[in-house]
Coordinates of N, CA and C in Angstrom, one line a residue:
X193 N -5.5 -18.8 54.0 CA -5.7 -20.0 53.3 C -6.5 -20.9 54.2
X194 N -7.4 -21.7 53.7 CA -8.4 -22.8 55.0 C -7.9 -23.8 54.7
X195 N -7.1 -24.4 53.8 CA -6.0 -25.5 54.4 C -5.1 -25.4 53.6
X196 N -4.0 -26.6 53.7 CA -3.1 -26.0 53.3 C -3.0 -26.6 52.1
X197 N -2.3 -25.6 51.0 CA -2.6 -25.8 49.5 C -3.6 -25.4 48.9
X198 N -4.5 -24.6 49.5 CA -6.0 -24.2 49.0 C -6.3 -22.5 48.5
X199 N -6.5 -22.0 47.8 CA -7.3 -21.1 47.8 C -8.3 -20.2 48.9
X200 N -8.1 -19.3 49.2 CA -8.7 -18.9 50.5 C -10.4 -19.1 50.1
X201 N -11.2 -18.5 50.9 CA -12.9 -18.6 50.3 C -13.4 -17.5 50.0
X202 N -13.8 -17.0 49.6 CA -14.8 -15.9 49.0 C -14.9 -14.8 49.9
X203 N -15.3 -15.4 51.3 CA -15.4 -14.7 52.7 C -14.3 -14.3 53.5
X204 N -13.4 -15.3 52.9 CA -11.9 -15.1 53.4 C -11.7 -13.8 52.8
X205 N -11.7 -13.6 51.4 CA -11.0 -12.9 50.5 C -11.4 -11.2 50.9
X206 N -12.7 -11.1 50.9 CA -13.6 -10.0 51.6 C -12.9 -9.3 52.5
X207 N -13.1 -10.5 53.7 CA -12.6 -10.1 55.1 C -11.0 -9.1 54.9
X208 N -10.1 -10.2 54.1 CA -8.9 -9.4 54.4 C -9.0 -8.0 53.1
X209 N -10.0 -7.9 52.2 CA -10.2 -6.6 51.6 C -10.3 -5.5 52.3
X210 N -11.4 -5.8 53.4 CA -11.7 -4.4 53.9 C -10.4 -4.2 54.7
X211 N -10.1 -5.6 55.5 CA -8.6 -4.7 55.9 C -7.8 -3.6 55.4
X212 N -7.5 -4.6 54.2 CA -6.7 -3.9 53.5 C -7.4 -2.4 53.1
X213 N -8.5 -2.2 52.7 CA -9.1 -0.5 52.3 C -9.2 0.4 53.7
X214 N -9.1 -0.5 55.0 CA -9.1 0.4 55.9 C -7.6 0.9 56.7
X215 N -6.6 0.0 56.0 CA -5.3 0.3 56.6 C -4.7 1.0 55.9
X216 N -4.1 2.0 57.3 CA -3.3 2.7 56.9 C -2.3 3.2 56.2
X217 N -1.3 2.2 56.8 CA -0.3 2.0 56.6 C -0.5 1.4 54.7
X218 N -1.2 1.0 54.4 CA -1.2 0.7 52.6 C -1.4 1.8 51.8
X219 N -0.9 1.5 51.1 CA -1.2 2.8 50.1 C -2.0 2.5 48.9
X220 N -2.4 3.4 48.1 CA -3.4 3.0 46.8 C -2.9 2.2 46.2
X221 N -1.6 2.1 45.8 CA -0.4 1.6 44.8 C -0.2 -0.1 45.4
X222 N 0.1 0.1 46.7 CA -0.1 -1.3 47.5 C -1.4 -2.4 47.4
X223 N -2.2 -1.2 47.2 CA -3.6 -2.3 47.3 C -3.6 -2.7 46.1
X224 N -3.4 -1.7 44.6 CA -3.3 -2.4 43.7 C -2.4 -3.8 43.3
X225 N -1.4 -3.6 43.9 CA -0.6 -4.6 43.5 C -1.1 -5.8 44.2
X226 N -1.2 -5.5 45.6 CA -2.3 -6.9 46.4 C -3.4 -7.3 45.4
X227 N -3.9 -6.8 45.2 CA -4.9 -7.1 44.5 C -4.7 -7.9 42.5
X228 N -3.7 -7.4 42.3 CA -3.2 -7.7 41.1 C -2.3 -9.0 40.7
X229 N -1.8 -9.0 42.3 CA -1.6 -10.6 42.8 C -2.0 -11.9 43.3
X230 N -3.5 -11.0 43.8 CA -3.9 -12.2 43.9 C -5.1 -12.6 43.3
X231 N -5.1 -11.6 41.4 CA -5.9 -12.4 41.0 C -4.9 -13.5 40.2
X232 N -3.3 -13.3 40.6 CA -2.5 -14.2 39.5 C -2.2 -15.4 40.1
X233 N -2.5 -15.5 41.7 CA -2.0 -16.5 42.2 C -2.6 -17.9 42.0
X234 N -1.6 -18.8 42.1 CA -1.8 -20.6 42.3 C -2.8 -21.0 43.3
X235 N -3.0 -22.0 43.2 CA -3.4 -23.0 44.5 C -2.9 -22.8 46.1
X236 N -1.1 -22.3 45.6 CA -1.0 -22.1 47.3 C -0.4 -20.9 47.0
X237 N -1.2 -20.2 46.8 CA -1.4 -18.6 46.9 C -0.2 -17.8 46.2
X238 N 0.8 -18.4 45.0 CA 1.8 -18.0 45.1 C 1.8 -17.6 43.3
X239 N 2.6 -16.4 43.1 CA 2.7 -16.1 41.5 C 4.2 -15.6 41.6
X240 N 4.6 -15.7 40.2 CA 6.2 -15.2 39.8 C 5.7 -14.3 38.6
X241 N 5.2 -13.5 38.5 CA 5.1 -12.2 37.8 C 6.9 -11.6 37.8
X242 N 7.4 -10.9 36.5 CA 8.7 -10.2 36.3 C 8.1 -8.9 36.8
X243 N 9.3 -7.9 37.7 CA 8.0 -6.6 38.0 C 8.1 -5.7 36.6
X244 N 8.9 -5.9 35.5 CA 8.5 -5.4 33.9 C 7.5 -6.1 34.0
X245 N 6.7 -6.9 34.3 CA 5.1 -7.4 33.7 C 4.0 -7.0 34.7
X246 N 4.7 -7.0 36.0 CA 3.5 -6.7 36.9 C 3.4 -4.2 36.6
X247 N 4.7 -3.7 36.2 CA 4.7 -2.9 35.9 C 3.6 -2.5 34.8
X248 N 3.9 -3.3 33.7 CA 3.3 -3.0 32.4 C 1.7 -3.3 32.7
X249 N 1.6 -4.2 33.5 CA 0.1 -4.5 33.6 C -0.9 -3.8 34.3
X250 N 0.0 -3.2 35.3 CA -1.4 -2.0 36.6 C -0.6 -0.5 36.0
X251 N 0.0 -0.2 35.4 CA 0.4 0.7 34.7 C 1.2 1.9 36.1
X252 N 2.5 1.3 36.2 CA 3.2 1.5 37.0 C 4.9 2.1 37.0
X253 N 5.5 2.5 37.2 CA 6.7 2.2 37.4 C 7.2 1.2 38.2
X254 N 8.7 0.3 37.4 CA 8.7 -0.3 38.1 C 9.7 -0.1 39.6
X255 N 9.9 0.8 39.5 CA 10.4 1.4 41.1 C 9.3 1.8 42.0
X256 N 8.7 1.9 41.8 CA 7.3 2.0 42.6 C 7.0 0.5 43.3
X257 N 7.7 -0.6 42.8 CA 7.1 -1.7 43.3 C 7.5 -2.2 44.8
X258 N 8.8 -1.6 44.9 CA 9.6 -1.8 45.5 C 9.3 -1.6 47.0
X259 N 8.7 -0.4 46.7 CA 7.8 0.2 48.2 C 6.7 -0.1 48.6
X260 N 5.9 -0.9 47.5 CA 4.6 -1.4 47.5 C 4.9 -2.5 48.3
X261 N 5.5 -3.5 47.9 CA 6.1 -4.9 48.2 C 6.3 -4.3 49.9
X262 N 7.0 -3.9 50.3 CA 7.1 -3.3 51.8 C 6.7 -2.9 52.5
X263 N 5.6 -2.6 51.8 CA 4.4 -1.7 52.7 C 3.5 -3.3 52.9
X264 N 3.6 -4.2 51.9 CA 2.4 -5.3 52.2 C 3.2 -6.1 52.8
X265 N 4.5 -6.3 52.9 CA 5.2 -7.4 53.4 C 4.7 -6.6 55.3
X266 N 5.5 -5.5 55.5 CA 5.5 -5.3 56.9 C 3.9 -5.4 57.7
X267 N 3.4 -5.4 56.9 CA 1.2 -5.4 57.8 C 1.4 -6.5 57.1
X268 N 1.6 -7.7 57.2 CA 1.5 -8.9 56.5 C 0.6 -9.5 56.1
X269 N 0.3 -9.3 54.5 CA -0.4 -9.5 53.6 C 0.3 -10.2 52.7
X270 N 1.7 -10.1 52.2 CA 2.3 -10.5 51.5 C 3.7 -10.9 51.6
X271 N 4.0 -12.1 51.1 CA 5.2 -12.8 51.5 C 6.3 -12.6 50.1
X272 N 7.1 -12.2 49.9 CA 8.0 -12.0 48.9 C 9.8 -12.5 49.0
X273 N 10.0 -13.6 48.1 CA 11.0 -14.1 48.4 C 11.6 -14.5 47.1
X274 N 13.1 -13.6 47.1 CA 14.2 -14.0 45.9 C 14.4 -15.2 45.5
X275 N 14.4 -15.8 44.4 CA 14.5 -17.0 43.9 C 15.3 -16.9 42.4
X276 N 16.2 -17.8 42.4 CA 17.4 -18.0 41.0 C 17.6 -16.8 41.1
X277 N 19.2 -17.2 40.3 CA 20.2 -16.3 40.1 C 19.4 -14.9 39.7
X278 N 18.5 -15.0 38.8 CA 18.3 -13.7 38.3 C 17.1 -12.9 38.9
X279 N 17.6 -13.5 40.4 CA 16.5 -12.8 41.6 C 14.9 -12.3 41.5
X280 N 14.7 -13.1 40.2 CA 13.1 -13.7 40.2 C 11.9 -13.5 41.4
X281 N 11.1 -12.6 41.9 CA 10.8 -12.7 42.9 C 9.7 -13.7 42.9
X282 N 9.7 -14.5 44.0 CA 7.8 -15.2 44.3 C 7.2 -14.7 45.3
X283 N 5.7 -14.5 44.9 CA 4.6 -13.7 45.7 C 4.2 -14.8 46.0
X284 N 4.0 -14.8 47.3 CA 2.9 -15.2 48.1 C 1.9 -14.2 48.7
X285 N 0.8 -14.2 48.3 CA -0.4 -13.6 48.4 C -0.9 -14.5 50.0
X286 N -0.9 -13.7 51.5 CA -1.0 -14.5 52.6 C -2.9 -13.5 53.1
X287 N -3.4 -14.7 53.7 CA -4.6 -14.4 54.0 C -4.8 -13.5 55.2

């Protein structure tokens, strides 16, 4: 993000692409979802997708997400944090 509350820039977005296509540690399924999140994200980088919607939409199981999410949380790309009772997740999409 180039400040705070903002949308990363074009060049930003690039940059951490190729990361992401050259890391290992990601998997195809990971990049999808990175990628699937951050065409949903806010202003400050953040979406609440249900994973029944982020499932139904990249055409997935949704147990598959679970490992995705973990693979982008630990190379830190992605910030993921339980919210309300009915453990709602929020994406943050990190630069």
């Amino acid at each position: 993000m180039s400040e705070a509350g903002q949308q990363s820039k074009p060049e930003e977005f690039w940059a951490t692409y190729r990361l992401l296509v050259l890391d290992k540690r990601i998997s195809s399924g990971s990049f999808r979802l990175w990628h699937y999140l951050h065409n949903r994200r806010d202003k400050q980088n953040q979406c609440w997708p249900t994973q029944r919607q982020i499932a139904g939409d990249i055409g997935c199981k949704a147990h598959s997400l679970k490992e995705w999410t973990c693979q982008l949380e630990s190379a830190g790309y992605l910030h993921v944090e339980q919210i309300g009772q009915r453990h709602n997740n929020r994406y943050t999409v990190l630069p």
